[in-house]
Amino acid sequence: MKYYSLNKQAPDSTFKNAVIKGLAPDKGLYFPESITPLPQSFFENIDNLSNTEIAYEAIKQFVCPEIPEATLKTIVDETLSFDFPVVKLNDNISTLELFHGPTMAFKDVGARFMARCLGFFNKNNDEEVTVLVATSGDTGGAVANGFLGVKGVNVVILYPSGKVSDIQEKQLTTLGQNIKALEVNGTFDDCQAMVKTAFLDESLTSKMQLTSANSINVARWLPQLFYFMFAYKQLHNKYEDIVFSVPSGNFGNICAGMMAQQLGLPIKHFVASNNENNVVTRYLISQLYEPKPSVQTISNAMDVGAPSNFIRIEEIYKNRFETLKTNLSSYSFSDNDTKAAMLEIYDNYNYVADPHGAVGYLGCKTYLKDNPNVHCVFLETAHPTKFLDVVEEVIKKEQSLPKQIQSVMGKDKVSKVISSYEDLKAFLLN
Ligand SMILES: Cc1ncc(COP(=O)(O)O)c(C=O)c1O
Ligand SMILES: N[C@@H](CCOP(=O)(O)O)C(=O)O
């Protein structure tokens, strides 16, 4: 499969090159040159397919033959070694739990898949690769875990100082080995901008092989489309019209859902559920795309002012605003709304949601007001104990910690504070 740059100023790329480089030389995100829908029989037969089989069929066209089919099967199988259950809250609302992986956030799937693809492409290469990652909370931990100890790969994680939860910070600063954490005086958008600048800085790229493990990298982004298929498998016999409410920040996850829809998955509608970082909610009202500096919220992983992936969404809908609007709604919620939702979910359904999932739940409720006959699935994108302070404060109940979280508690953070792109460059060159 060929990939083209969405800035349209760079040559087409192979999958391998797109994975190794992350971003195109014109700073554009890569996008597959074609999307061939899966045969109808795939969806009719989905009940008889395992998660590995579903994922393999869904991603094969984007990856093979550069990765041989047998290798891809192994990669998918190793990536998906945990569950993705749908939990029903009421007749109209369910949640898809995406937090059963090693770092208890949905990023685990993309990080593990990409680590294995990069490992495959690099196996006969002596040159070390430096994976640069910007994180607002969860990507950093998932990438650190996914790449820990991988030979020939150094990971450098940039995170906004004081703006991730304590447990998220532990997950990305305590592993050691080939993982280094840089604490940036700034926002997630500053971290992301520094990473993108580094890719285009020849004085760096001439000395080292840099790549990204954010969703700008196609091997991190595309596997996220699996989730929507796993949910469909669990729900299609019960509900006709399925809507997904996706708590959104960098918009990689919802965009991957739209790729699943392009592959033929019968999804009725998407809801992009935002906290107060709501550039897309505003865009759908005004048709003006106006990124703003991000503000800090309790759903911190969604504190993104300039979502990288919105340009991919525009590409999927061929920049046709009206077509996009028929398939996507977006709402924005305050921290007070989010806390009230966490309490409501706990009181009414005895279910503990994390702040991101609670924003997704609010998206479902808002959409259902005008569309009462659909079934809305909100993605529970991280485990509630990753946000222990706010969860316990809101529902007033002590939480027991899963083993994945216990394993980082009590460890000491190791990070270096940086304030500018020059600091990042100096760190990388040293
Ligand atoms: C827990 C959680 N929810 C939601 C999001 C937003 O996802 P996306 O950036 O793909 O929109 C993130 C970060 O990506 C996250 O970590
Ligand atoms: N919310 C993310 C921000 C980066 O998103 P990505 O999907 O582009 O890696 C995080 O938790 O770090």
Coordinates of C-alpha atoms and ligand atoms in Angstrom, one line a residue:
M1 CA 0.0 0.0 0.0
K2 CA 1.2 3.5 -0.9
Y3 CA 0.7 6.4 1.5
Y4 CA 0.6 10.0 0.5
S5 CA 1.3 13.1 2.5
L6 CA -1.8 15.2 3.4
N7 CA 0.3 18.3 2.6
K8 CA 0.6 17.0 -0.9
Q9 CA 4.2 18.3 -1.2
A10 CA 6.1 15.0 -0.7
P11 CA 6.6 11.8 -2.7
D12 CA 4.4 8.8 -2.0
S13 CA 5.7 6.5 0.7
T14 CA 5.7 2.8 1.4
F15 CA 4.2 1.5 4.7
K16 CA 7.7 0.8 5.9
N17 CA 9.0 4.3 5.2
A18 CA 5.9 5.8 6.8
V19 CA 6.4 3.8 9.9
I20 CA 10.1 4.6 10.1
K21 CA 9.8 8.3 9.4
G22 CA 6.5 9.0 11.2
L23 CA 5.8 12.2 9.3
A24 CA 6.3 13.1 5.6
P25 CA 9.1 15.4 4.7
D26 CA 6.6 18.2 4.0
K27 CA 5.4 17.9 7.6
G28 CA 2.2 16.2 6.4
L29 CA 0.5 13.2 7.9
Y30 CA 0.5 10.1 5.8
F31 CA -2.8 8.7 4.5
P32 CA -3.4 5.4 2.6
E33 CA -3.9 5.9 -1.1
S34 CA -6.9 3.6 -1.2
I35 CA -9.4 2.0 1.2
T36 CA -11.1 -1.1 -0.1
P37 CA -14.2 -2.1 1.8
L38 CA -14.2 -5.6 3.3
P39 CA -16.7 -8.1 1.7
Q40 CA -20.2 -8.2 3.1
S41 CA -19.5 -11.8 4.1
F42 CA -16.9 -10.6 6.6
F43 CA -19.5 -8.7 8.6
E44 CA -22.1 -11.4 8.2
N45 CA -19.7 -13.9 9.6
I46 CA -18.2 -11.7 12.3
D47 CA -19.6 -13.8 15.1
N48 CA -17.4 -16.7 14.1
L49 CA -14.2 -14.7 14.0
S50 CA -11.8 -14.2 16.8
N51 CA -10.5 -10.7 17.6
T52 CA -7.2 -11.6 16.0
E53 CA -9.0 -12.8 12.8
I54 CA -11.1 -9.6 12.7
A55 CA -8.1 -7.4 13.2
Y56 CA -5.9 -9.2 10.7
E57 CA -8.5 -9.0 8.0
A58 CA -9.2 -5.3 8.7
I59 CA -5.6 -4.1 8.6
K60 CA -4.1 -6.5 6.0
Q61 CA -4.5 -4.2 3.0
F62 CA -2.7 -1.3 4.8
V63 CA 0.4 -3.4 5.8
C64 CA 0.9 -6.4 3.5
P65 CA 2.9 -7.5 1.6
E66 CA 5.6 -5.3 3.1
I67 CA 5.0 -7.2 6.3
P68 CA 4.3 -10.8 5.2
E69 CA 0.9 -12.2 6.1
A70 CA 2.2 -14.8 8.5
T71 CA 4.2 -12.1 10.4
L72 CA 1.2 -9.8 10.5
K73 CA -0.9 -12.6 12.0
T74 CA 1.7 -13.0 14.8
I75 CA 2.0 -9.3 15.3
V76 CA -1.8 -8.9 15.7
D77 CA -2.1 -12.0 17.9
E78 CA 0.6 -10.7 20.3
T79 CA -0.8 -7.2 20.3
L80 CA -4.3 -8.3 21.3
S81 CA -3.6 -10.4 24.3
F82 CA -6.3 -8.9 26.5
D83 CA -10.1 -8.3 26.4
F84 CA -12.3 -5.5 25.0
P85 CA -15.6 -6.0 26.7
V86 CA -18.8 -4.0 26.1
V87 CA -20.7 -3.3 29.3
K88 CA -24.4 -2.4 29.1
L89 CA -25.6 0.6 31.2
N90 CA -29.1 0.8 30.0
D91 CA -31.2 0.0 26.8
N92 CA -29.6 3.0 25.0
I93 CA -26.1 3.2 26.4
S94 CA -23.2 0.8 26.7
T95 CA -19.5 1.3 27.2
L96 CA -16.6 -0.3 25.4
E97 CA -13.8 -0.9 27.9
L98 CA -10.4 -0.3 26.3
F99 CA -8.4 -0.4 29.5
H100 CA -7.5 -4.0 30.0
G101 CA -4.0 -3.7 28.6
P102 CA -0.7 -3.3 30.4
T103 CA -1.0 0.5 30.9
M104 CA -4.7 0.5 31.2
A105 CA -5.4 3.0 28.4
F106 CA -6.6 2.4 24.8
K107 CA -3.1 3.4 23.6
D108 CA -1.7 0.0 24.4
V109 CA -3.0 -1.6 21.2
G110 CA -1.4 1.0 18.8
A111 CA 1.8 1.1 20.8
R112 CA 2.3 -2.7 20.8
F113 CA 1.4 -3.0 17.2
M114 CA 3.8 -0.2 16.1
A115 CA 6.6 -1.6 18.3
R116 CA 6.3 -4.9 16.5
C117 CA 6.2 -3.4 13.0
L118 CA 9.2 -1.3 13.7
G119 CA 11.0 -4.3 15.2
F120 CA 10.2 -6.2 12.0
F121 CA 11.5 -3.4 9.7
N122 CA 14.6 -2.9 11.8
K123 CA 15.7 -6.4 12.4
N124 CA 18.5 -6.3 9.9
N125 CA 19.4 -2.7 10.5
D126 CA 22.2 -1.7 12.8
E127 CA 21.2 1.9 13.0
E128 CA 19.5 2.9 16.2
V129 CA 16.0 4.5 16.0
T130 CA 14.9 7.3 18.4
V131 CA 11.1 7.3 18.9
L132 CA 9.9 10.7 19.9
V133 CA 6.5 10.9 21.6
A134 CA 4.4 13.8 22.9
T135 CA 1.9 12.9 25.5
S136 CA -0.9 14.5 27.4
G137 CA -1.0 11.5 29.7
D138 CA -1.6 8.0 28.2
T139 CA 0.4 7.7 25.0
G140 CA 3.7 8.1 26.9
G141 CA 3.1 5.2 29.3
A142 CA 1.8 2.9 26.6
V143 CA 4.7 3.6 24.3
A144 CA 7.2 3.3 27.2
N145 CA 5.7 -0.1 28.0
G146 CA 5.4 -1.2 24.4
F147 CA 9.0 -0.4 23.5
L148 CA 10.7 -1.2 26.8
G149 CA 13.9 -3.1 26.2
V150 CA 13.4 -3.3 22.4
K151 CA 16.8 -3.6 20.9
G152 CA 18.0 -0.7 18.8
V153 CA 15.2 1.6 19.9
N154 CA 15.5 4.6 22.2
V155 CA 12.3 6.3 23.4
V156 CA 12.1 10.0 24.3
I157 CA 8.8 11.1 25.9
L158 CA 7.8 14.7 26.2
Y159 CA 5.0 15.5 28.6
P160 CA 3.6 18.8 30.0
S161 CA 4.8 19.4 33.5
G162 CA 2.1 19.2 36.1
K163 CA -0.6 18.4 33.6
V164 CA -0.7 14.6 33.7
S165 CA -2.1 12.5 36.6
D166 CA 0.3 11.1 39.2
I167 CA -0.1 7.5 38.0
Q168 CA 0.3 8.5 34.3
E169 CA 3.5 10.3 35.3
K170 CA 4.8 7.2 37.1
Q171 CA 4.0 5.1 34.1
L172 CA 6.2 7.2 31.8
T173 CA 9.0 8.2 34.1
T174 CA 9.9 5.1 36.1
L175 CA 10.8 2.3 33.6
G176 CA 14.4 3.3 32.9
Q177 CA 16.4 1.2 30.3
N178 CA 15.8 2.7 26.8
I179 CA 13.0 5.0 28.0
K180 CA 13.7 8.7 28.8
A181 CA 11.2 11.3 29.9
L182 CA 11.4 15.0 29.4
E183 CA 9.1 17.2 31.4
V184 CA 8.2 20.3 29.3
N185 CA 7.3 23.7 30.8
G186 CA 4.3 24.1 28.6
T187 CA 1.2 22.3 27.2
F188 CA 0.7 19.1 25.3
D189 CA 0.5 21.2 22.1
D190 CA 4.0 22.6 22.9
C191 CA 5.3 19.0 23.2
Q192 CA 3.7 18.0 20.0
A193 CA 5.0 21.0 18.1
M194 CA 8.6 20.3 19.3
V195 CA 8.3 16.7 18.1
K196 CA 7.1 17.8 14.7
T197 CA 9.9 20.4 14.5
A198 CA 12.5 17.8 15.3
F199 CA 11.5 15.7 12.3
L200 CA 12.2 18.5 10.0
D201 CA 15.4 19.6 11.5
E202 CA 18.2 18.4 9.2
S203 CA 20.8 19.0 11.8
L204 CA 19.1 16.3 13.8
T205 CA 17.8 14.0 11.1
S206 CA 21.2 13.8 9.5
K207 CA 22.7 12.5 12.7
M208 CA 19.9 10.1 13.9
Q209 CA 17.0 8.1 12.7
L210 CA 13.9 9.8 14.3
T211 CA 10.3 8.5 14.3
S212 CA 7.1 9.2 16.1
A213 CA 4.9 6.9 18.1
N214 CA 2.0 9.4 18.3
S215 CA -1.1 8.7 16.2
I216 CA 0.6 10.7 13.4
N217 CA 2.4 7.4 12.8
V218 CA 0.2 5.2 10.7
A219 CA 1.2 2.1 12.6
R220 CA 0.1 3.7 15.9
W221 CA -3.1 5.1 14.4
L222 CA -4.6 2.4 12.2
P223 CA -4.9 -0.4 14.7
Q224 CA -7.3 1.7 16.7
L225 CA -9.9 0.8 14.1
F226 CA -10.1 -2.7 15.6
Y227 CA -12.0 -1.4 18.7
F228 CA -15.1 -0.4 16.7
M229 CA -15.2 -3.9 15.0
F230 CA -14.9 -5.6 18.4
A231 CA -17.8 -3.6 19.8
Y232 CA -19.9 -4.2 16.7
K233 CA -19.3 -8.0 17.1
Q234 CA -20.7 -7.8 20.6
L235 CA -23.7 -5.6 19.8
H236 CA -24.9 -6.2 16.3
N237 CA -27.4 -8.9 17.2
K238 CA -29.0 -6.8 19.8
Y239 CA -29.1 -3.3 18.2
E240 CA -29.7 -2.1 14.7
D241 CA -28.3 1.4 14.8
I242 CA -25.0 1.8 16.6
V243 CA -23.5 5.2 17.4
F244 CA -20.0 5.7 18.9
S245 CA -19.3 8.5 21.3
V246 CA -15.5 8.9 21.4
P247 CA -13.8 11.0 24.0
S248 CA -11.5 13.0 21.7
G249 CA -8.3 15.0 22.1
N250 CA -5.9 14.5 19.2
F251 CA -8.8 12.8 17.2
G252 CA -6.8 9.7 16.2
N253 CA -9.2 7.3 17.8
I254 CA -12.4 8.7 16.3
C255 CA -10.6 9.0 12.9
A256 CA -9.7 5.3 13.2
G257 CA -13.4 4.6 13.8
M258 CA -14.2 6.4 10.6
M259 CA -11.6 4.2 8.8
A260 CA -13.5 1.2 10.1
Q261 CA -16.7 2.7 8.7
Q262 CA -14.9 3.2 5.3
L263 CA -14.1 -0.5 5.5
G264 CA -17.8 -1.2 5.6
L265 CA -18.5 -1.4 9.3
P266 CA -22.2 -0.4 9.8
I267 CA -21.8 2.6 12.1
K268 CA -24.7 4.9 12.1
H269 CA -23.0 8.0 13.5
F270 CA -20.0 9.3 15.5
V271 CA -20.1 11.7 18.4
A272 CA -16.8 13.5 19.2
S273 CA -17.1 14.2 22.9
N274 CA -14.8 17.0 24.0
N275 CA -13.9 18.7 27.3
E276 CA -13.4 22.4 27.1
N277 CA -10.8 22.0 24.4
N278 CA -13.4 22.1 21.8
V279 CA -12.0 23.2 18.4
V280 CA -14.0 20.6 16.5
T281 CA -17.3 21.3 18.4
R282 CA -16.9 24.9 17.4
Y283 CA -16.0 24.0 13.9
L284 CA -19.2 22.0 13.3
I285 CA -21.2 25.0 14.4
S286 CA -19.3 27.8 12.7
Q287 CA -17.4 26.0 9.9
L288 CA -14.4 28.0 11.1
Y289 CA -11.5 25.8 12.3
E290 CA -9.8 27.9 15.0
P291 CA -7.3 26.0 17.2
K292 CA -6.8 27.7 20.6
P293 CA -4.2 27.1 23.3
S294 CA -5.3 24.2 25.4
V295 CA -6.8 24.6 28.8
Q296 CA -6.2 22.2 31.7
T297 CA -9.1 19.9 32.7
I298 CA -9.8 16.8 34.7
S299 CA -9.9 14.7 31.5
N300 CA -6.3 15.8 30.9
A301 CA -5.4 13.4 28.1
M302 CA -7.9 15.3 26.0
D303 CA -6.3 18.7 26.7
V304 CA -5.3 19.3 23.1
G305 CA -5.8 22.6 21.4
A306 CA -4.7 21.7 17.8
P307 CA -5.7 18.0 17.1
S308 CA -3.3 16.4 14.7
N309 CA -5.7 14.0 13.1
F310 CA -8.5 16.4 12.1
I311 CA -6.8 16.8 8.7
R312 CA -7.2 13.0 8.2
I313 CA -11.0 13.3 9.0
E314 CA -11.3 16.1 6.4
E315 CA -9.6 13.8 3.9
I316 CA -12.0 10.9 4.6
Y317 CA -14.9 13.3 3.9
K318 CA -13.1 14.9 1.0
N319 CA -13.3 18.3 2.8
R320 CA -17.1 18.3 2.3
F321 CA -18.4 20.0 5.4
E322 CA -22.0 18.9 4.9
T323 CA -21.1 15.3 4.4
L324 CA -19.0 15.4 7.6
K325 CA -21.9 16.9 9.5
T326 CA -24.2 14.1 8.6
N327 CA -21.8 11.6 10.1
L328 CA -20.3 13.5 13.0
S329 CA -21.7 15.5 15.9
S330 CA -19.6 17.0 18.6
Y331 CA -20.3 18.4 22.1
S332 CA -18.2 20.0 24.7
F333 CA -18.5 19.5 28.5
S334 CA -17.1 21.3 31.5
D335 CA -15.3 19.7 34.4
N336 CA -18.4 20.2 36.5
D337 CA -20.5 18.4 33.9
T338 CA -17.9 15.6 33.9
K339 CA -17.9 15.2 37.6
A340 CA -21.7 15.2 37.7
A341 CA -21.7 12.5 35.0
M342 CA -19.2 10.3 37.0
L343 CA -21.5 10.5 40.0
E344 CA -24.6 9.8 37.9
I345 CA -23.0 6.7 36.3
Y346 CA -21.9 5.4 39.7
D347 CA -25.3 6.1 41.4
N348 CA -27.5 4.8 38.6
Y349 CA -25.4 1.9 37.2
N350 CA -22.9 1.1 40.0
Y351 CA -20.2 1.7 37.3
V352 CA -17.0 3.6 38.0
A353 CA -16.1 5.7 34.9
D354 CA -12.9 7.7 34.5
P355 CA -13.3 11.4 33.5
H356 CA -12.6 10.7 29.8
G357 CA -15.3 8.0 29.7
A358 CA -17.6 10.3 31.5
V359 CA -17.2 12.9 28.8
G360 CA -18.1 10.1 26.3
Y361 CA -21.2 9.2 28.4
L362 CA -22.3 12.8 28.2
G363 CA -21.9 12.8 24.5
C364 CA -24.2 9.8 24.3
K365 CA -26.8 11.4 26.5
T366 CA -26.8 14.6 24.4
Y367 CA -27.0 12.8 21.1
L368 CA -29.8 10.5 22.4
K369 CA -32.0 13.5 23.2
D370 CA -32.7 14.0 19.5
N371 CA -32.1 10.4 18.4
P372 CA -33.8 8.2 21.0
N373 CA -33.9 5.1 18.8
V374 CA -30.1 4.4 18.5
H375 CA -27.8 2.5 20.8
C376 CA -24.8 4.7 21.8
V377 CA -21.5 3.2 22.9
F378 CA -19.1 5.4 24.7
L379 CA -15.5 4.4 24.7
E380 CA -14.0 4.0 28.2
T381 CA -10.5 4.9 27.2
A382 CA -8.7 4.6 30.5
H383 CA -9.1 2.8 33.8
P384 CA -10.6 5.0 36.5
T385 CA -7.7 4.4 38.9
K386 CA -5.4 6.3 36.6
F387 CA -7.2 9.3 37.9
L388 CA -7.5 8.2 41.5
D389 CA -7.7 11.6 43.1
V390 CA -10.6 12.9 41.1
V391 CA -12.5 9.6 41.0
E392 CA -12.3 9.0 44.7
E393 CA -13.2 12.7 45.4
V394 CA -16.3 12.5 43.2
I395 CA -17.8 9.1 44.0
K396 CA -16.5 9.1 47.6
K397 CA -15.4 5.5 47.5
E398 CA -11.9 4.2 47.8
Q399 CA -10.7 2.3 44.8
S400 CA -8.6 -0.9 44.8
L401 CA -5.7 -0.7 42.5
P402 CA -5.3 -3.2 39.6
K403 CA -1.9 -5.0 39.4
Q404 CA -0.9 -2.9 36.4
I405 CA -1.2 0.3 38.5
Q406 CA 0.3 -1.3 41.6
S407 CA 3.4 -2.1 39.7
V408 CA 4.4 1.5 39.3
M409 CA 3.3 2.8 42.7
G410 CA 6.2 3.7 45.0
K411 CA 8.7 4.0 42.1
D412 CA 10.7 7.2 41.8
K413 CA 10.2 9.4 38.8
V414 CA 13.3 10.1 36.6
S415 CA 12.8 13.0 34.2
K416 CA 14.6 16.1 32.9
V417 CA 12.9 19.5 32.7
I418 CA 13.1 21.3 29.4
S419 CA 11.6 24.6 28.3
S420 CA 12.4 25.0 24.6
Y421 CA 13.0 23.2 21.3
E422 CA 16.7 24.0 21.8
D423 CA 16.7 22.1 25.0
L424 CA 15.2 19.1 23.3
K425 CA 17.7 19.2 20.5
A426 CA 20.6 19.5 22.9
F427 CA 19.2 16.5 24.8
L428 CA 18.9 14.4 21.7
L429 CA 22.4 15.3 20.4
N430 CA 23.9 14.3 23.7
Ligands
LIG1 C1 -7.9 8.4 28.3 C2 -7.9 9.1 27.0 N1 -9.1 9.4 26.4 C3 -9.2 10.0 25.3 C4 -8.1 10.4 24.6 C5 -8.3 11.1 23.3 O1 -8.0 10.3 22.2 P1 -7.5 10.9 20.8 O2 -6.3 11.7 21.1 O3 -7.3 9.7 19.9 O4 -8.7 11.8 20.4 C6 -6.8 10.1 25.1 C7 -5.6 10.5 24.4 O5 -5.4 10.3 23.3 C8 -6.8 9.4 26.3 O6 -5.6 9.0 26.8
LIG2 N1 -4.1 11.9 24.5 C1 -2.9 11.6 24.1 C2 -2.3 12.7 23.3 C3 -1.5 12.1 22.1 O1 -2.4 11.4 21.3 P1 -1.9 10.4 20.1 O2 -2.9 9.5 20.0 O3 -1.6 11.3 18.9 O4 -0.6 9.8 20.6 C4 -2.0 11.1 25.3 O5 -2.6 10.6 26.2 O6 -0.8 11.2 25.3

